[in-house]
CSV table of C-alpha atoms in Angstrom, one decimal:
chain,number,residue,atom,x,y,z
G,4,MET,CA,45.7,-77.6,-61.8
G,5,LYS,CA,43.0,-74.9,-62.7
G,6,ARG,CA,40.6,-77.7,-62.1
G,7,THR,CA,42.0,-77.7,-58.7
G,8,ALA,CA,42.5,-73.9,-58.1
G,9,LEU,CA,38.5,-73.3,-58.7
G,10,SER,CA,37.5,-75.9,-56.2
G,11,THR,CA,39.5,-74.1,-53.8
G,12,ALA,CA,38.4,-70.8,-53.9
G,13,ALA,CA,35.0,-72.3,-53.9
G,14,LEU,CA,36.0,-74.4,-50.6
G,15,VAL,CA,36.7,-70.9,-49.0
G,16,ALA,CA,33.6,-69.3,-50.1
G,17,PHE,CA,31.6,-71.9,-48.9
G,18,CYS,CA,33.1,-71.7,-45.2
G,19,GLY,CA,33.4,-68.0,-45.3
G,20,GLY,CA,29.7,-67.9,-45.9
G,21,ALA,CA,29.1,-70.8,-43.3
G,22,LEU,CA,30.8,-68.9,-40.5
G,23,ALA,CA,28.8,-65.6,-41.2
G,24,ALA,CA,25.9,-67.1,-41.1
G,25,ASP,CA,27.3,-68.4,-37.5
G,26,LEU,CA,28.0,-64.9,-36.6
G,27,PRO,CA,25.0,-62.8,-34.2
G,28,ALA,CA,22.8,-60.4,-36.3
G,29,ARG,CA,24.0,-56.9,-35.8
G,30,THR,CA,21.4,-54.8,-34.2
G,31,ILE,CA,20.8,-51.3,-33.7
G,32,ALA,CA,20.2,-49.5,-30.2
G,33,PRO,CA,16.7,-48.0,-29.8
G,34,GLU,CA,17.4,-43.9,-28.4
G,35,PRO,CA,16.4,-43.4,-25.5
G,36,PHE,CA,13.1,-42.6,-24.2
G,37,ALA,CA,12.6,-38.4,-23.2
G,38,ALA,CA,9.9,-37.9,-21.2
G,39,PRO,CA,8.2,-33.7,-22.4
G,40,LEU,CA,9.6,-31.1,-20.2
G,41,PRO,CA,6.8,-30.1,-18.1
G,42,PRO,CA,5.6,-26.5,-19.6
G,43,VAL,CA,7.8,-23.0,-18.2
G,44,PHE,CA,5.5,-21.3,-15.7
G,45,THR,CA,4.6,-17.3,-17.0
G,46,TRP,CA,3.8,-14.8,-14.9
G,47,THR,CA,1.4,-13.4,-17.4
G,48,GLY,CA,-2.6,-13.2,-17.3
G,49,PHE,CA,-5.4,-11.9,-15.0
G,50,TYR,CA,-5.1,-12.3,-11.8
G,51,ALA,CA,-7.8,-11.5,-8.3
G,52,GLY,CA,-7.7,-12.2,-4.7
G,53,VAL,CA,-7.7,-11.0,-1.4
G,54,ASN,CA,-5.7,-10.0,1.4
G,55,ALA,CA,-5.6,-8.9,5.2
G,56,GLY,CA,-3.1,-7.0,7.1
G,57,VAL,CA,-2.6,-4.1,9.5
G,58,GLY,CA,-2.7,-0.5,8.8
G,59,PHE,CA,-0.5,1.8,11.0
G,60,ASN,CA,-0.1,5.8,11.2
G,61,VAL,CA,3.4,6.7,10.5
G,62,ARG,CA,3.1,10.0,12.8
G,63,GLY,CA,3.1,9.8,16.6
G,64,ASP,CA,1.0,11.4,18.9
G,65,ARG,CA,2.6,15.2,19.0
G,66,GLN,CA,2.7,18.3,21.1
G,67,ARG,CA,2.1,21.3,19.7
G,68,SER,CA,2.4,25.4,20.8
G,69,PHE,CA,2.1,28.5,19.3
G,70,GLN,CA,1.7,32.4,20.3
G,71,THR,CA,-1.3,33.9,20.5
G,72,GLN,CA,-2.4,37.7,20.4
G,73,PRO,CA,-5.7,39.3,20.5
G,74,PHE,CA,-8.0,38.6,18.0
G,75,GLY,CA,-9.6,42.1,17.9
G,76,PRO,CA,-10.2,45.5,19.7
G,77,GLY,CA,-9.8,45.2,23.5
G,78,ASP,CA,-8.7,41.6,23.7
G,79,ALA,CA,-5.8,40.6,26.2
G,80,PHE,CA,-5.7,37.0,25.8
G,81,GLN,CA,-1.9,36.9,24.8
G,82,GLY,CA,0.5,34.0,25.9
G,83,THR,CA,0.8,30.6,24.7
G,84,VAL,CA,-1.5,27.9,23.4
G,85,THR,CA,-0.3,24.1,24.0
G,86,TYR,CA,-2.3,21.4,23.3
G,87,GLY,CA,-1.5,17.6,21.6
G,88,ASP,CA,-2.9,15.4,18.7
G,89,ASN,CA,-4.0,11.9,19.9
G,90,ILE,CA,-3.5,9.5,16.9
G,91,ASP,CA,-4.5,5.4,16.4
G,92,ASP,CA,-1.8,4.0,16.4
G,93,ALA,CA,-2.5,0.6,13.9
G,94,ALA,CA,-5.9,-1.6,12.9
G,95,PHE,CA,-6.7,-4.1,10.6
G,96,VAL,CA,-6.8,-3.7,7.0
G,97,GLY,CA,-8.7,-6.3,4.4
G,98,GLY,CA,-10.1,-6.2,1.2
G,99,GLY,CA,-9.3,-7.6,-2.3
G,100,GLN,CA,-7.8,-6.8,-5.6
G,101,ILE,CA,-7.5,-7.5,-9.1
G,102,GLY,CA,-4.8,-6.9,-11.9
G,103,TYR,CA,-2.9,-8.5,-14.6
G,104,ASN,CA,0.9,-8.8,-15.4
G,105,TYR,CA,2.7,-9.2,-18.5
G,106,GLN,CA,6.3,-11.2,-18.8
G,107,PHE,CA,9.1,-10.4,-21.5
G,108,GLY,CA,11.8,-12.6,-20.7
G,109,GLN,CA,12.7,-12.0,-17.2
G,110,TRP,CA,10.6,-8.7,-16.4
G,111,VAL,CA,7.2,-8.4,-15.4
G,112,ILE,CA,5.0,-5.3,-15.6
G,113,GLY,CA,1.4,-5.0,-15.0
G,114,ALA,CA,-1.4,-3.0,-13.4
G,115,GLU,CA,-3.8,-3.6,-10.0
G,116,ALA,CA,-7.0,-2.0,-8.4
G,117,ASP,CA,-7.7,-3.1,-5.0
G,118,ILE,CA,-10.3,-1.7,-1.9
G,119,GLN,CA,-9.7,-1.8,1.9
G,120,ALA,CA,-11.5,-1.6,4.9
G,121,LEU,CA,-9.0,0.1,7.3
G,122,ARG,CA,-10.6,2.7,10.4
G,123,LEU,CA,-8.3,5.0,11.8
G,124,ARG,CA,-8.5,8.4,13.2
G,125,GLU,CA,-6.1,11.2,14.5
G,126,ARG,CA,-7.4,13.1,17.1
G,127,ASP,CA,-6.1,16.9,17.9
G,128,GLY,CA,-6.4,20.2,19.6
G,129,ARG,CA,-6.5,17.9,23.1
G,130,ASN,CA,-5.2,18.9,26.3
G,131,ALA,CA,-5.4,22.6,25.1
G,132,THR,CA,-4.2,25.3,27.6
G,133,LEU,CA,-4.0,29.0,27.1
G,134,THR,CA,-1.1,30.4,29.6
G,135,GLY,CA,0.2,34.0,29.7
G,136,ALA,CA,-0.2,37.2,31.7
G,137,PHE,CA,-3.6,38.4,31.0
G,138,PRO,CA,-6.8,38.8,33.6
G,139,GLY,CA,-8.1,34.9,34.9
G,140,ALA,CA,-4.6,33.2,33.1
G,141,GLY,CA,-4.7,29.5,33.9
G,142,GLU,CA,-8.1,29.5,35.6
G,143,GLY,CA,-10.3,29.5,32.5
G,144,THR,CA,-10.9,27.0,29.7
G,145,PHE,CA,-9.3,27.5,26.2
G,146,GLU,CA,-11.2,25.5,23.2
G,147,PRO,CA,-8.7,25.4,20.3
G,148,ALA,CA,-9.9,26.4,17.0
G,149,PHE,CA,-8.5,23.0,15.4
G,150,ARG,CA,-9.9,20.8,17.5
G,151,GLY,CA,-11.4,18.1,15.8
G,152,THR,CA,-10.8,14.7,13.8
G,153,THR,CA,-10.2,13.2,11.1
G,154,GLY,CA,-9.4,9.9,9.5
G,155,ILE,CA,-10.7,7.5,6.9
G,156,ASP,CA,-13.0,3.9,7.2
G,157,TRP,CA,-11.8,2.8,3.8
G,158,PHE,CA,-9.7,3.2,0.9
G,159,GLY,CA,-8.2,1.7,-2.5
G,160,THR,CA,-5.7,2.3,-5.1
G,161,VAL,CA,-5.2,1.8,-8.7
G,162,ARG,CA,-1.5,0.8,-9.1
G,163,LEU,CA,1.2,0.1,-11.5
G,164,ARG,CA,3.6,-2.9,-11.1
G,165,GLY,CA,6.8,-3.9,-12.3
G,166,GLY,CA,9.3,-6.1,-11.1
G,167,ILE,CA,11.9,-9.5,-12.2
G,168,ALA,CA,10.9,-13.4,-12.0
G,169,PHE,CA,13.3,-16.1,-10.4
G,170,ASP,CA,11.0,-18.3,-12.0
G,171,ARG,CA,7.9,-18.8,-9.8
G,172,PHE,CA,9.6,-15.8,-7.5
G,173,LEU,CA,8.3,-12.4,-8.3
G,174,VAL,CA,10.0,-9.6,-6.8
G,175,TYR,CA,8.2,-6.3,-7.5
G,176,ALA,CA,8.1,-2.0,-6.8
G,177,THR,CA,4.7,-0.7,-7.3
G,178,GLY,CA,3.1,2.7,-7.1
G,179,GLY,CA,0.3,4.8,-8.8
G,180,ALA,CA,-2.9,6.8,-7.4
G,181,ALA,CA,-4.7,6.1,-4.0
G,182,TYR,CA,-8.2,7.3,-2.6
G,183,ALA,CA,-10.0,7.1,0.7
G,184,ARG,CA,-13.1,8.2,2.5
G,185,GLY,CA,-13.4,8.9,6.2
G,186,PRO,CA,-15.0,11.7,8.6
G,187,ALA,CA,-13.6,15.2,9.0
G,188,THR,CA,-14.7,17.2,11.9
G,189,ARG,CA,-13.3,20.7,13.1
G,190,THR,CA,-14.3,23.8,14.6
G,191,GLU,CA,-12.3,26.6,12.9
G,192,PHE,CA,-13.9,29.9,13.3
G,193,PRO,CA,-15.5,31.5,16.2
G,194,GLY,CA,-19.8,30.4,16.6
G,195,ASP,CA,-21.6,27.6,15.2
G,196,ASN,CA,-20.7,28.4,11.5
G,197,GLY,CA,-17.3,27.6,12.3
G,198,PHE,CA,-17.9,23.5,12.7
G,199,PHE,CA,-18.1,21.5,9.6
G,200,ARG,CA,-18.6,18.0,9.3
G,201,GLU,CA,-17.2,16.6,6.0
G,202,ARG,CA,-17.1,12.8,4.3
G,203,ASN,CA,-15.7,13.6,1.1
G,204,ILE,CA,-13.5,11.1,-1.4
G,205,GLU,CA,-10.5,12.4,-1.5
G,206,TRP,CA,-7.2,11.5,-3.8
G,207,GLY,CA,-3.6,11.1,-3.0
G,208,TRP,CA,-0.6,8.8,-4.2
G,209,THR,CA,0.9,5.7,-2.8
G,210,VAL,CA,4.3,3.4,-3.3
G,211,GLY,CA,5.1,0.1,-2.3
G,212,ALA,CA,6.8,-2.9,-2.7
G,213,GLY,CA,6.4,-6.9,-2.6
G,214,VAL,CA,7.3,-10.6,-2.9
G,215,ASP,CA,4.9,-13.0,-4.9
G,216,TYR,CA,5.5,-16.9,-5.4
G,217,ALA,CA,3.2,-19.2,-7.5
G,218,PHE,CA,2.9,-22.6,-5.6
G,219,THR,CA,0.6,-23.7,-8.3
G,220,ASP,CA,0.2,-22.4,-11.9
G,221,ASN,CA,-2.8,-21.1,-10.3
G,222,LEU,CA,-2.7,-20.0,-7.1
G,223,ILE,CA,0.1,-17.1,-5.6
G,224,VAL,CA,0.6,-15.9,-2.2
G,225,GLY,CA,2.6,-12.7,-1.5
G,226,LEU,CA,3.5,-10.1,1.0
G,227,GLU,CA,3.2,-6.5,0.1
G,228,GLY,CA,4.2,-2.8,1.7
G,229,LEU,CA,2.5,0.4,1.1
G,230,TYR,CA,3.0,4.3,1.7
G,231,VAL,CA,-0.4,6.2,1.3
G,232,ASN,CA,-0.8,9.6,1.6
G,233,ILE,CA,-4.2,11.4,1.0
G,234,ASP,CA,-4.9,15.0,0.3
G,235,ARG,CA,-7.3,16.8,2.0
G,236,GLY,CA,-5.8,20.4,2.1
G,237,THR,CA,-4.3,22.9,4.2
G,238,ARG,CA,-6.3,25.2,6.1
G,239,THR,CA,-4.7,28.7,7.4
G,240,THR,CA,-6.6,31.0,9.7
G,241,GLY,CA,-5.8,33.9,12.1
G,242,PHE,CA,-7.9,32.4,14.9
G,243,ALA,CA,-6.7,30.3,17.3
G,244,GLY,CA,-9.6,29.6,19.6
G,245,THR,CA,-11.8,30.5,22.2
G,246,TYR,CA,-11.0,31.6,26.1
G,247,THR,CA,-13.5,31.3,28.6
G,248,PRO,CA,-12.7,33.4,31.7
G,249,PRO,CA,-13.8,32.3,35.2
G,250,GLY,CA,-17.4,33.7,35.0
G,251,GLY,CA,-17.3,35.1,31.8
G,252,ALA,CA,-18.4,34.6,28.2
G,253,PRO,CA,-16.0,33.2,25.3
G,254,GLN,CA,-13.5,35.8,23.6
G,255,PRO,CA,-12.1,34.8,20.5
G,256,VAL,CA,-7.9,34.6,20.6
G,257,GLY,CA,-5.6,35.1,17.5
G,258,THR,CA,-2.7,34.0,16.4
G,259,VAL,CA,0.9,36.0,15.7
G,260,GLY,CA,0.6,35.7,12.3
G,261,ASP,CA,-1.4,33.3,10.0
G,262,ARG,CA,-1.3,29.5,11.1
G,263,SER,CA,-2.0,26.5,8.7
G,264,ARG,CA,-2.9,23.2,9.6
G,265,SER,CA,-2.6,19.9,7.2
G,266,ASP,CA,-5.6,17.5,7.2
G,267,ASP,CA,-3.4,15.1,4.9
G,268,ILE,CA,-3.7,11.5,6.2
G,269,GLU,CA,-0.6,9.7,5.9
G,270,PHE,CA,-0.3,5.4,6.9
G,271,GLY,CA,1.7,2.4,5.9
G,272,LEU,CA,0.1,-1.0,6.0
G,273,VAL,CA,1.4,-4.5,5.5
G,274,ARG,CA,-0.4,-7.8,4.2
G,275,LEU,CA,-0.4,-10.9,2.8
G,276,ARG,CA,-2.2,-11.7,-0.4
G,277,LEU,CA,-3.7,-14.8,-1.9
G,278,ASN,CA,-4.5,-14.9,-5.3
G,279,TYR,CA,-6.0,-16.8,-8.2
G,280,LYS,CA,-4.6,-16.2,-11.9
G,281,PHE,CA,-6.4,-17.4,-14.8
């Protein structure tokens, strides 16, 4: 009996082992292959590039008038002076820029400097007339004191920038200092001593905004708008100009109270930009 039980147990063990050998081997599935993620784009770094667009005066042509009075003893030219200012509407602007951006999170800050060619002119004191109740009124010629030309030939800016990035898209505001050089010619006082000509570099300020898009890791295209104000000072005088009656000599004409005239240059610009990011 005991021998039979042992034989049965051995047979069961043998058959179980044989059946297990016939079952397929258990395999572990390999982990799926994961491609490496592309590097995240960053705006941090130096860049340089070129730009082109249009610059335009923010002030249109103007008509002005003021009251006059005798400039000195014996003068009788009391009346009203009327004249106009003629301002260039727009002109091509182009140049280059260099700067640096630093990104933390979605925020981007940076600094940029640029230099531009832009020729704009403002011609004032055009078609001036002097009318009033004095001998020869309306028959002579009047030369206004503030007749002249002011403008710029080139300008540049040094600005800070700050904005928010949406991956490769950047929206920013900008502002800082501006400088420009151009002509300023004017007759301001009677005689040759009243004529002056300047071509100094003058300073002012600028504000603006723009958008940039990085279509590769190195090439960035953008659109930017700026307002620029160059401070060229304010001139004050009580001299209105000279009036030459028919057959007579030029005579000075005064203003009723001192009269001020600003030589500031104001203009805006819109430009396309292309930068290479290092």
